Amino acid sequence: MPLTLHDQVAIVTGASSGIGYGVAKALADAGASVVINYHSEPAPAEALASQINHAGGHAIAVKADVSNESDVDRLFQASQERFGGVDIVVANSGVQKDHPFVDMPLDDWRRVLDVNLTGQFLTAQRAVREFARRGPRPVSKALGKLILMSSVHDVIPWAGHVNYAASKGGIQMMMKSLAQEVAPQRIRVNAIAPGAIKTPINRAAWETEEALERLLKLIPYGRVGEPEDIGKAAVWLASDESDYVTGTTLYVDGGMTLYPEFANNG
Ligand code: BGC
């Protein structure tokens, strides 16, 4: 498959675990040089970088809190210094801080919006500036590719997770409005909306047999997703194979958004 990302540089935020880790690995496997951003866990980020470097690829791990403007600047500077710029940016960092609505502490409302929505805003803004600074390159038809990590909860309401669902709903309209704004510059902006992917963020939903059984009732395709499922989608959206795709959300969810509870009801 001509999905090669050779000679392209990718930044992936929140890549020390879970979906971000899977996306960074998939982009590296497709030939991209990768900047692996982490917030608080250097060890897995450094380990992934050296794994990629030992396999003949190119990667660095860079610490940054995506909700902090100067940290995000440093992240993009690191990419520029090491690799000369960036072609693909995956704004993936995200957290959950779940509470019943009436008990939601303002700090946990703010932290989730800060990381999930403002963090993606800051990352996307630097990405657009950097694509424009660097200018067109022969490695891709687009000036740059930006992928925002959304969730099925940009359309599925989620009781007990109002802060998280609000942040993901916000990502949907940020992505579309930004895609409209920068399409004339040939910058493509899309989102991936994962369903239940087996990662630390939702461990409680799959680690016991009872929880897994309940979760599978929400997934018509009958399995929990893996980070590789999202990695493959990211490689496609980052490649010229999707050159005419912008402003869209790709749901990678085993059918979770198909209202499975209506299959035998209604
Ligand atoms: C959440 C997970 C959840 C999944 C499906 C994701 O966005 O982070 O905790 O399992 O959506 O509900």
XYZ file of N, CA and C and ligand atoms in Angstrom:
810
model
N 0.846 -1.203 0.000
C 0.000 0.000 0.000
C 0.881 1.253 0.000
N 0.587 2.216 -0.862
C 1.450 3.407 -0.910
C 1.127 4.381 0.221
N 1.276 3.903 1.451
C 0.940 4.759 2.591
C 2.193 5.345 3.228
N 3.246 5.404 2.461
C 4.501 5.772 3.096
C 4.537 7.243 3.523
N 5.015 7.435 4.704
C 5.172 8.796 5.231
C 6.649 9.162 5.308
N 7.450 8.504 4.484
C 8.892 8.755 4.474
C 9.209 10.230 4.276
N 10.218 10.713 5.003
C 10.670 12.101 4.916
C 9.642 13.094 5.443
N 8.632 12.596 6.156
C 7.707 13.520 6.814
C 7.922 13.437 8.324
N 7.587 14.529 8.983
C 7.795 14.621 10.427
C 6.445 14.758 11.115
N 6.259 13.989 12.170
C 4.985 14.031 12.895
C 5.220 14.363 14.358
N 4.355 15.213 14.906
C 4.311 15.429 16.360
C 3.041 14.747 16.858
N 3.164 13.942 17.910
C 1.985 13.329 18.533
C 1.979 13.722 20.000
N 0.926 14.406 20.433
C 0.863 14.784 21.854
C 0.232 13.649 22.660
N 0.637 13.582 23.917
C 0.099 12.543 24.798
C 0.440 11.150 24.304
N 1.714 10.947 23.944
C 2.075 9.698 23.257
C 2.838 8.725 24.150
N 2.794 8.935 25.473
C 3.514 7.991 26.335
C 2.669 6.777 26.680
N 1.383 6.798 26.331
C 0.555 5.614 26.590
C -0.682 5.639 25.704
N -1.394 4.545 25.725
C -2.708 4.471 25.094
C -2.729 4.763 23.609
N -3.735 5.541 23.206
C -3.955 5.828 21.786
C -2.787 6.625 21.209
N -2.277 7.602 21.928
C -1.159 8.420 21.431
C 0.066 7.568 21.143
N 0.339 6.634 22.039
C 1.471 5.724 21.873
C 1.279 4.898 20.596
N 0.069 4.361 20.440
C -0.235 3.544 19.250
C -0.126 4.344 17.966
N -0.556 5.602 18.019
C -0.499 6.462 16.821
C 0.962 6.794 16.486
N 1.760 7.134 17.504
C 3.173 7.466 17.255
C 3.893 6.278 16.629
N 3.606 5.100 17.147
C 4.256 3.881 16.643
C 3.835 3.615 15.189
N 2.543 3.770 14.915
C 2.037 3.514 13.552
C 2.627 4.508 12.552
N 2.735 5.773 12.941
C 3.311 6.783 12.041
C 4.783 6.468 11.781
N 5.494 6.044 12.835
C 6.912 5.676 12.662
C 7.023 4.452 11.748
N 6.151 3.473 11.948
C 6.167 2.274 11.088
C 5.919 2.645 9.621
N 5.151 3.718 9.410
C 4.873 4.162 8.035
C 5.986 5.068 7.504
N 7.034 5.250 8.298
C 8.217 5.952 7.793
C 8.408 7.370 8.288
N 7.462 7.878 9.081
C 7.601 9.264 9.566
C 8.634 9.350 10.695
N 9.306 10.486 10.786
C 10.095 10.810 11.976
C 9.100 11.340 13.005
N 9.269 10.940 14.265
C 8.208 11.232 15.224
C 8.719 11.967 16.467
N 7.996 13.026 16.829
C 8.217 13.710 18.100
C 7.159 13.177 19.062
N 7.627 12.465 20.076
C 6.732 11.793 21.026
C 6.581 12.687 22.241
N 5.454 13.347 22.360
C 5.236 14.223 23.512
C 4.687 13.420 24.694
N 5.182 13.765 25.884
C 4.613 13.185 27.106
C 4.463 14.300 28.132
N 3.609 14.052 29.106
C 3.411 15.037 30.171
C 4.111 14.610 31.448
N 3.799 13.396 31.926
C 4.353 13.011 33.226
C 5.049 11.658 33.238
N 5.087 10.963 32.109
C 5.696 9.631 32.103
C 6.823 9.553 31.080
N 8.045 9.988 31.459
C 9.136 9.964 30.480
C 9.515 8.548 30.030
N 9.464 7.572 30.952
C 10.039 6.249 30.645
C 9.442 5.598 29.382
N 8.108 5.458 29.295
C 7.578 4.806 28.077
C 7.795 5.626 26.811
N 7.822 6.958 26.945
C 8.049 7.814 25.767
C 9.485 7.642 25.274
N 10.450 7.653 26.221
C 11.862 7.450 25.850
C 12.060 6.056 25.276
N 11.386 5.074 25.874
C 11.540 3.682 25.402
C 11.018 3.551 23.974
N 9.883 4.181 23.688
C 9.334 4.117 22.319
C 10.283 4.815 21.343
N 10.836 5.966 21.764
C 11.770 6.686 20.886
C 12.984 5.813 20.577
N 13.540 5.144 21.603
C 14.746 4.364 21.280
C 14.393 3.117 20.475
N 13.214 2.564 20.719
C 12.762 1.422 19.890
C 12.697 1.834 18.405
N 12.133 3.004 18.152
C 12.008 3.496 16.764
C 13.403 3.760 16.178
N 14.265 4.401 16.990
C 15.617 4.710 16.493
C 16.417 3.437 16.203
N 16.277 2.439 17.086
C 17.005 1.175 16.866
C 16.525 0.461 15.622
N 15.255 0.643 15.292
C 14.696 -0.022 14.095
C 15.037 0.757 12.818
N 15.846 1.823 12.959
C 16.266 2.570 11.762
C 15.433 3.813 11.493
N 14.458 4.080 12.380
C 13.637 5.287 12.218
C 14.244 6.462 12.977
N 13.440 7.506 13.158
C 13.923 8.711 13.840
C 12.844 9.180 14.812
N 13.218 9.331 16.074
C 12.229 9.782 17.059
C 12.914 10.465 18.221
N 12.215 11.427 18.820
C 12.657 12.021 20.083
C 11.447 12.099 21.011
N 11.709 12.090 22.313
C 10.637 12.266 23.300
C 10.793 13.659 23.902
N 9.693 14.388 24.005
C 9.746 15.764 24.508
C 8.645 15.981 25.548
N 9.050 16.491 26.714
C 8.070 16.770 27.773
C 7.357 18.091 27.496
N 6.049 18.111 27.637
C 5.298 19.369 27.532
C 3.880 19.159 28.041
N 3.388 20.165 28.741
C 1.983 20.179 29.155
C 1.228 20.951 28.069
N 0.343 20.269 27.342
C -0.288 20.918 26.178
C -1.223 22.061 26.550
N -1.565 22.165 27.848
C -2.436 23.275 28.242
C -1.614 24.528 28.546
N -0.292 24.416 28.413
C 0.599 25.533 28.721
C 1.239 26.047 27.426
N 0.961 27.328 27.145
C 1.378 27.898 25.863
C 2.888 27.786 25.617
N 3.698 28.112 26.621
C 5.147 28.086 26.354
C 5.661 26.659 26.233
N 5.013 25.712 26.912
C 5.381 24.300 26.726
C 5.114 23.868 25.281
N 3.969 24.280 24.740
C 3.627 23.887 23.368
C 4.617 24.523 22.381
N 4.994 25.776 22.658
C 6.022 26.416 21.825
C 7.316 25.605 21.834
N 7.712 25.163 23.034
C 8.956 24.381 23.164
C 8.867 23.073 22.387
N 7.670 22.473 22.421
C 7.471 21.205 21.711
C 7.709 21.387 20.204
N 7.138 22.460 19.654
C 7.310 22.709 18.214
C 8.746 23.134 17.888
N 9.365 23.874 18.832
C 10.777 24.243 18.638
C 11.658 23.001 18.577
N 11.361 22.043 19.461
C 12.154 20.805 19.495
C 12.059 20.092 18.148
N 10.865 20.088 17.577
C 10.672 19.436 16.278
C 11.449 20.171 15.188
N 11.406 21.496 15.273
C 12.116 22.304 14.274
C 13.634 22.097 14.380
N 14.122 22.098 15.638
C 15.573 21.935 15.825
C 16.061 20.567 15.378
N 15.291 19.537 15.715
C 15.763 18.177 15.418
C 15.462 17.769 13.976
N 14.271 18.156 13.485
C 13.838 17.625 12.179
C 13.564 18.710 11.132
N 13.741 19.985 11.487
C 13.544 21.065 10.518
C 12.115 21.565 10.375
N 11.194 20.983 11.121
C 9.796 21.435 11.036
C 8.860 20.283 11.316
N 7.653 20.367 10.777
C 6.678 19.296 11.000
C 5.675 19.270 9.846
N 5.230 18.074 9.466
C 4.263 17.905 8.375
C 2.908 17.389 8.871
N 2.960 16.655 9.979
C 1.763 15.972 10.496
C 1.685 16.251 11.994
N 0.537 16.728 12.462
C 0.394 16.950 13.904
C -0.857 16.220 14.394
N -0.669 15.389 15.397
C -1.800 14.685 15.999
C -1.985 15.231 17.408
N -3.057 16.018 17.592
C -3.374 16.601 18.907
C -4.213 15.575 19.652
N -3.545 14.814 20.502
C -4.190 13.635 21.079
C -4.379 13.717 22.593
N -3.572 14.521 23.279
C -3.609 14.503 24.755
C -5.022 14.664 25.268
N -5.380 13.840 26.228
C -6.716 13.956 26.798
C -6.766 13.287 28.161
N -7.621 13.820 29.027
C -7.789 13.233 30.360
C -9.281 13.113 30.674
N -9.584 12.237 31.614
C -10.944 12.119 32.146
C -10.890 12.381 33.633
N -11.804 13.170 34.140
C -11.946 13.353 35.588
C -13.440 13.315 35.864
N -13.912 12.108 36.157
C -15.348 11.837 36.164
C -15.994 12.122 37.525
N -17.147 12.757 37.462
C -17.944 13.019 38.677
C -19.407 13.164 38.268
N -20.320 12.805 39.181
C -21.708 13.208 38.941
C -21.735 14.732 38.793
N -22.600 15.205 37.917
C -22.611 16.638 37.584
C -22.699 17.541 38.813
N -23.617 17.189 39.743
C -23.828 18.089 40.895
C -22.603 18.183 41.796
N -21.719 17.179 41.731
C -20.520 17.188 42.589
C -19.255 17.584 41.823
N -19.395 17.953 40.551
C -18.201 18.207 39.728
C -17.407 19.399 40.279
N -16.186 19.167 40.786
C -15.403 20.320 41.258
C -14.992 21.193 40.073
N -15.022 22.490 40.272
C -14.655 23.409 39.192
C -13.257 23.087 38.659
N -12.345 22.714 39.570
C -10.973 22.388 39.136
C -10.959 21.249 38.125
N -11.816 20.246 38.319
C -11.819 19.091 37.402
C -12.564 19.407 36.111
N -13.548 20.286 36.182
C -14.158 20.801 34.946
C -13.087 21.520 34.124
N -12.363 22.429 34.820
C -11.364 23.252 34.123
C -10.209 22.423 33.580
N -9.724 21.474 34.358
C -8.553 20.701 33.923
C -8.879 19.912 32.648
N -10.067 19.315 32.617
C -10.442 18.521 31.436
C -10.599 19.429 30.213
N -11.242 20.579 30.388
C -11.363 21.515 29.257
C -9.991 22.064 28.852
N -9.134 22.310 29.848
C -7.788 22.853 29.576
C -6.957 21.892 28.735
N -6.955 20.634 29.128
C -6.110 19.663 28.412
C -6.779 19.258 27.094
N -8.042 18.874 27.166
C -8.677 18.259 25.990
C -9.027 19.276 24.904
N -9.462 20.467 25.303
C -9.918 21.430 24.291
C -8.895 22.552 24.084
N -8.513 23.236 25.162
C -7.516 24.307 25.008
C -6.178 23.714 24.567
N -5.834 22.550 25.058
C -4.592 21.895 24.639
C -4.588 21.626 23.140
N -5.726 21.188 22.618
C -5.798 20.938 21.164
C -5.802 22.257 20.394
N -6.426 23.284 20.974
C -6.376 24.613 20.339
C -4.928 25.086 20.215
N -4.181 25.036 21.306
C -2.793 25.532 21.275
C -1.944 24.709 20.305
N -2.143 23.401 20.335
C -1.371 22.522 19.453
C -1.718 22.805 17.996
N -3.010 22.951 17.717
C -3.454 23.195 16.338
C -2.958 24.556 15.853
N -2.985 25.550 16.727
C -2.541 26.894 16.320
C -1.062 26.896 15.939
N -0.234 26.258 16.770
C 1.199 26.162 16.444
C 1.404 25.359 15.169
N 0.591 24.329 14.985
C 0.727 23.493 13.780
C 0.473 24.326 12.529
N -0.600 25.090 12.535
C -0.949 25.901 11.361
C 0.155 26.934 11.088
N 0.628 27.577 12.160
C 1.718 28.561 11.984
C 2.966 27.900 11.410
N 3.285 26.724 11.919
C 4.511 26.037 11.511
C 4.406 25.545 10.055
N 3.218 25.029 9.676
C 3.041 24.597 8.276
C 3.270 25.791 7.342
N 2.724 26.949 7.731
C 2.841 28.141 6.893
C 4.286 28.635 6.844
N 4.967 28.593 8.002
C 6.365 29.048 8.048
C 7.227 28.208 7.113
N 6.996 26.903 7.163
C 7.874 26.003 6.424
C 7.567 25.987 4.929
N 6.293 26.155 4.593
C 5.921 26.181 3.179
C 5.777 24.781 2.598
N 5.344 24.705 1.323
C 5.088 23.408 0.703
C 6.355 22.563 0.569
N 6.152 21.259 0.625
C 7.280 20.333 0.464
C 6.868 19.250 -0.520
N 7.828 18.691 -1.247
C 7.473 17.691 -2.255
C 6.953 16.381 -1.663
N 7.068 16.209 -0.342
C 6.680 14.923 0.261
C 5.172 14.739 0.388
N 4.394 15.821 0.204
C 2.942 15.693 0.356
C 2.225 16.744 -0.488
N 1.008 16.394 -0.925
C 0.221 17.363 -1.696
C -0.284 18.495 -0.805
N -0.471 18.201 0.474
C -0.976 19.215 1.406
C 0.178 19.998 2.018
N -0.129 21.207 2.447
C 0.884 21.995 3.164
C 1.129 21.381 4.542
N 0.075 20.788 5.117
C 0.204 20.138 6.419
C -1.059 19.368 6.738
N -0.934 18.408 7.630
C -2.070 17.589 8.028
C -2.213 17.637 9.542
N -3.408 17.957 9.970
C -3.682 18.082 11.395
C -4.798 17.108 11.748
N -4.557 16.301 12.763
C -5.563 15.325 13.205
C -5.869 15.587 14.674
N -7.130 15.856 14.968
C -7.542 16.081 16.358
C -8.159 14.787 16.896
N -7.802 14.430 18.123
C -8.371 13.211 18.689
C -9.655 13.559 19.424
N -10.776 13.122 18.826
C -12.066 13.350 19.463
C -12.468 12.075 20.194
N -13.741 11.731 20.137
C -14.266 10.554 20.833
C -15.679 10.339 20.318
N -16.185 9.117 20.489
C -17.615 8.917 20.205
C -18.473 9.858 21.051
N -17.880 10.349 22.155
C -18.633 11.263 23.017
C -18.645 12.698 22.490
N -18.275 12.864 21.209
C -18.598 14.157 20.581
C -20.026 14.110 20.052
N -20.622 12.901 20.010
C -22.055 12.794 19.665
C -22.866 11.984 20.678
N -22.225 11.086 21.420
C -22.964 10.284 22.410
C -22.898 10.988 23.762
N -24.046 11.419 24.283
C -24.041 12.053 25.607
C -23.542 11.047 26.653
N -22.902 11.548 27.719
C -22.277 10.629 28.675
C -22.464 11.129 30.099
N -23.515 10.618 30.747
C -23.804 11.001 32.138
C -22.612 10.671 33.030
N -22.326 11.568 33.951
C -21.200 11.343 34.857
C -19.869 11.786 34.266
N -19.900 12.254 33.028
C -18.668 12.650 32.322
C -18.926 13.940 31.542
N -19.673 14.844 32.139
C -20.129 16.036 31.402
C -18.947 16.900 30.933
N -17.918 16.986 31.763
C -16.737 17.785 31.364
C -16.073 17.164 30.130
N -15.912 15.852 30.159
C -15.248 15.153 29.047
C -16.070 15.269 27.758
N -17.374 14.997 27.852
C -18.233 15.066 26.659
C -18.279 16.487 26.107
N -18.310 17.476 27.006
C -18.308 18.876 26.548
C -17.014 19.191 25.795
N -15.896 18.670 26.295
C -14.614 18.948 25.612
C -14.595 18.307 24.227
N -15.136 17.118 24.107
C -15.100 16.420 22.818
C -16.107 17.038 21.832
N -17.268 17.445 22.348
C -18.210 18.170 21.493
C -17.581 19.442 20.960
N -16.800 20.114 21.793
C -16.091 21.330 21.387
C -15.068 21.042 20.298
N -14.400 19.921 20.410
C -13.388 19.555 19.410
C -14.042 19.422 18.032
N -15.246 18.866 18.006
C -15.908 18.678 16.712
C -16.078 20.001 15.954
N -16.570 21.028 16.630
C -16.794 22.307 15.935
C -15.499 23.098 15.750
N -14.545 22.911 16.662
C -13.235 23.542 16.446
C -12.609 22.955 15.186
N -12.673 21.640 15.058
C -12.077 20.974 13.897
C -12.726 21.467 12.600
N -14.063 21.491 12.569
C -14.744 21.867 11.324
C -14.503 23.330 10.963
N -14.588 24.196 11.960
C -14.393 25.626 11.684
C -12.975 25.900 11.228
N -12.014 25.236 11.880
C -10.613 25.411 11.492
C -10.366 24.829 10.099
N -10.966 23.682 9.817
C -10.790 23.062 8.486
C -11.268 24.020 7.405
N -12.417 24.657 7.662
C -12.962 25.624 6.695
C -11.998 26.800 6.517
N -11.420 27.250 7.631
C -10.553 28.425 7.604
C -9.243 28.177 6.856
N -8.662 27.002 7.004
C -7.310 26.800 6.462
C -7.260 25.931 5.202
N -8.414 25.457 4.737
C -8.415 24.653 3.499
C -7.788 25.407 2.315
N -8.047 26.727 2.167
C -7.413 27.441 1.049
C -5.887 27.425 1.102
N -5.332 27.220 2.308
C -3.864 27.103 2.429
C -3.401 25.664 2.162
N -4.340 24.817 1.813
C -4.075 23.382 1.609
C -3.598 22.691 2.888
N -4.191 23.115 3.984
C -3.969 22.388 5.242
C -5.218 21.564 5.495
N -5.034 20.261 5.692
C -6.174 19.389 5.963
C -6.324 19.163 7.468
N -7.547 19.334 7.936
C -7.838 19.173 9.360
C -8.965 18.166 9.511
N -8.712 17.093 10.225
C -9.724 16.070 10.454
C -9.662 15.610 11.903
N -10.683 14.860 12.304
C -10.676 14.275 13.654
C -10.864 12.768 13.549
N -10.332 12.081 14.527
C -10.647 10.656 14.701
C -11.464 10.564 15.983
N -12.573 9.832 15.921
C -13.399 9.645 17.114
C -13.350 8.161 17.505
N -12.460 7.828 18.429
C -12.380 6.425 18.861
C -13.564 6.065 19.749
N -13.961 4.797 19.684
C -14.918 4.258 20.649
C -14.152 3.726 21.847
N -14.542 2.555 22.325
C -13.849 1.971 23.481
C -12.591 1.270 22.993
N -11.457 1.869 23.295
C -10.159 1.323 22.914
C -9.476 0.880 24.205
N -8.867 -0.289 24.185
C -8.270 -0.836 25.408
C -7.026 -0.027 25.802
N -7.181 0.912 26.721
C -6.064 1.744 27.181
C -6.245 2.008 28.678
N -5.248 2.618 29.321
C -5.394 2.885 30.758
C -6.574 3.803 31.096
N -6.995 4.678 30.179
C -8.033 5.667 30.521
C -9.361 4.986 30.863
N -9.631 3.816 30.274
C -10.916 3.151 30.523
C -10.749 1.740 31.082
N -9.633 1.523 31.794
C -9.326 0.190 32.339
C -10.527 -0.426 33.064
N -11.222 0.397 33.871
C -12.344 -0.135 34.659
C -13.439 -0.705 33.771
N -13.515 -0.250 32.520
C -14.591 -0.695 31.624
C -14.293 -2.035 30.956
N -13.042 -2.516 31.024
C -12.740 -3.789 30.341
C -11.965 -4.795 31.167
N -11.478 -4.397 32.381
C -10.552 -5.331 33.029
C -11.225 -6.476 33.781
N -12.485 -6.321 34.198
C -13.153 -7.482 34.787
C -14.111 -8.067 33.754
N -14.423 -9.361 33.942
C -15.280 -10.033 32.967
C -16.678 -9.407 32.898
N -17.197 -9.026 34.090
C -18.542 -8.419 34.120
C -18.548 -7.073 33.400
N -17.508 -6.275 33.646
C -17.440 -4.961 32.993
C -17.326 -5.136 31.487
N -16.485 -6.081 31.075
C -16.268 -6.311 29.648
C -17.578 -6.750 28.972
N -18.319 -7.620 29.664
C -19.588 -8.093 29.103
C -20.571 -6.930 28.888
N -20.595 -6.025 29.861
C -21.478 -4.859 29.745
C -21.018 -3.947 28.616
N -19.692 -3.765 28.522
C -19.141 -2.889 27.487
C -19.444 -3.437 26.088
N -19.299 -4.760 25.937
C -19.488 -5.355 24.604
C -20.924 -5.198 24.088
N -21.866 -4.995 25.019
C -23.260 -4.746 24.602
C -23.363 -3.431 23.825
N -22.381 -2.561 24.008
C -22.399 -1.253 23.333
C -21.621 -1.266 22.019
N -21.042 -2.443 21.677
C -20.157 -2.499 20.502
C -20.654 -3.580 19.541
N -21.457 -3.197 18.528
C -22.017 -4.196 17.612
C -20.962 -5.109 16.991
N -19.782 -4.598 16.751
C -18.757 -5.393 16.075
C -18.152 -6.468 16.986
N -18.454 -6.390 18.296
C -18.147 -7.496 19.190
C -16.731 -7.578 19.715
N -15.984 -6.526 19.627
C -14.671 -6.532 20.288
C -14.310 -5.119 20.732
N -13.477 -5.067 21.767
C -12.947 -3.776 22.202
C -11.834 -3.400 21.231
N -11.698 -2.113 20.943
C -10.668 -1.673 19.999
C -9.273 -1.708 20.608
N -8.278 -1.681 19.731
C -6.871 -1.635 20.144
C -6.271 -0.326 19.631
N -5.220 0.189 20.298
C -4.581 1.415 19.802
C -4.167 1.321 18.334
N -3.831 0.105 17.868
C -3.439 -0.063 16.455
C -4.586 0.319 15.511
N -5.822 0.077 15.953
C -6.973 0.446 15.103
C -6.963 1.951 14.836
N -6.593 2.709 15.840
C -6.553 4.163 15.691
C -5.292 4.583 14.940
N -4.188 3.870 15.192
C -2.935 4.155 14.489
C -3.109 4.051 12.977
N -3.822 3.010 12.536
C -4.012 2.826 11.088
C -4.843 3.956 10.494
N -5.854 4.390 11.227
C -6.694 5.504 10.754
C -5.860 6.783 10.662
N -4.979 6.971 11.636
C -4.141 8.191 11.650
C -3.177 8.181 10.468
N -2.601 7.019 10.165
C -1.671 6.935 9.030
C -2.409 7.305 7.741
N -3.615 6.803 7.593
C -4.383 7.119 6.384
C -4.698 8.611 6.292
N -5.169 9.178 7.403
C -5.518 10.610 7.391
C -4.289 11.498 7.212
N -3.113 10.995 7.586
C -1.880 11.780 7.444
C -1.284 11.647 6.047
N -1.725 10.642 5.307
C -1.106 10.364 4.006
C -1.880 11.031 2.871
N -1.249 11.078 1.698
C -1.923 11.638 0.521
C -3.057 10.737 0.013
N -3.168 9.510 0.552
C -4.299 8.645 0.197
C -5.625 9.314 0.580
N -5.578 10.217 1.549
C -6.805 10.912 1.982
C -6.749 12.386 1.584
N -6.045 12.668 0.470
C -5.797 14.070 0.122
C -7.055 14.927 -0.064
N -8.200 14.290 -0.407
C -9.418 15.085 -0.635
C -10.322 15.103 0.605
N -9.773 14.648 1.731
C -10.576 14.540 2.961
C -10.176 15.657 3.911
N -11.106 16.547 4.182
C -10.857 17.555 5.216
C -12.160 17.948 5.899
N -12.067 18.260 7.168
C -13.248 18.687 7.926
C -14.166 17.548 8.330
N -13.605 16.340 8.376
C -14.461 15.201 8.685
C -14.005 14.499 9.965
N -14.955 13.817 10.586
C -14.618 12.998 11.752
C -14.753 11.537 11.361
N -13.677 10.801 11.552
C -13.682 9.372 11.232
C -13.948 8.601 12.526
N -15.129 7.972 12.601
C -15.477 7.191 13.793
C -14.855 5.812 13.669
N -14.004 5.477 14.640
C -13.339 4.161 14.654
C -13.799 3.504 15.946
N -14.979 2.876 15.883
C -15.674 2.545 17.137
C -16.414 1.212 17.128
N -16.173 0.364 16.121
C -16.865 -0.929 16.087
C -18.378 -0.783 16.082
N -18.860 0.392 15.679
C -20.310 0.597 15.574
C -20.960 1.170 16.826
N -20.142 1.646 17.762
C -20.705 2.184 19.014
C -21.688 3.329 18.772
N -21.469 4.086 17.701
C -22.363 5.220 17.419
C -23.613 4.811 16.636
N -23.841 3.481 16.486
C -25.007 3.024 15.705
C -26.230 2.763 16.590
N -26.269 3.306 17.786
C -27.380 3.079 18.728
C -27.658 1.584 18.873
N -26.674 0.771 19.308
C -26.847 -0.686 19.354
C -28.047 -1.133 20.190
N -28.443 -0.316 21.177
C -29.571 -0.735 22.033
C -30.886 -0.747 21.259
N -30.887 -0.173 20.048
C -32.089 -0.192 19.219
C -32.165 -1.420 18.313
N -31.112 -2.249 18.305
C -31.086 -3.384 17.375
C -32.293 -4.306 17.573
N -32.697 -4.492 18.836
C -33.851 -5.356 19.095
C -34.899 -4.633 19.912
N -35.034 -3.368 19.660
C -35.967 -2.589 20.483
C -36.439 -1.384 19.684
N -37.389 -0.651 20.245
C -37.821 0.568 19.589
C -39.033 0.336 18.703
C -13.341 7.419 26.679
C -13.322 5.999 27.209
C -14.594 5.279 26.813
C -14.896 5.436 25.337
C -16.253 4.847 24.940
C -13.590 7.372 25.200
O -13.534 8.643 24.645
O -12.099 8.043 26.978
O -13.184 6.013 28.620
O -14.462 3.893 27.115
O -14.874 6.790 24.978
O -17.266 5.178 25.843
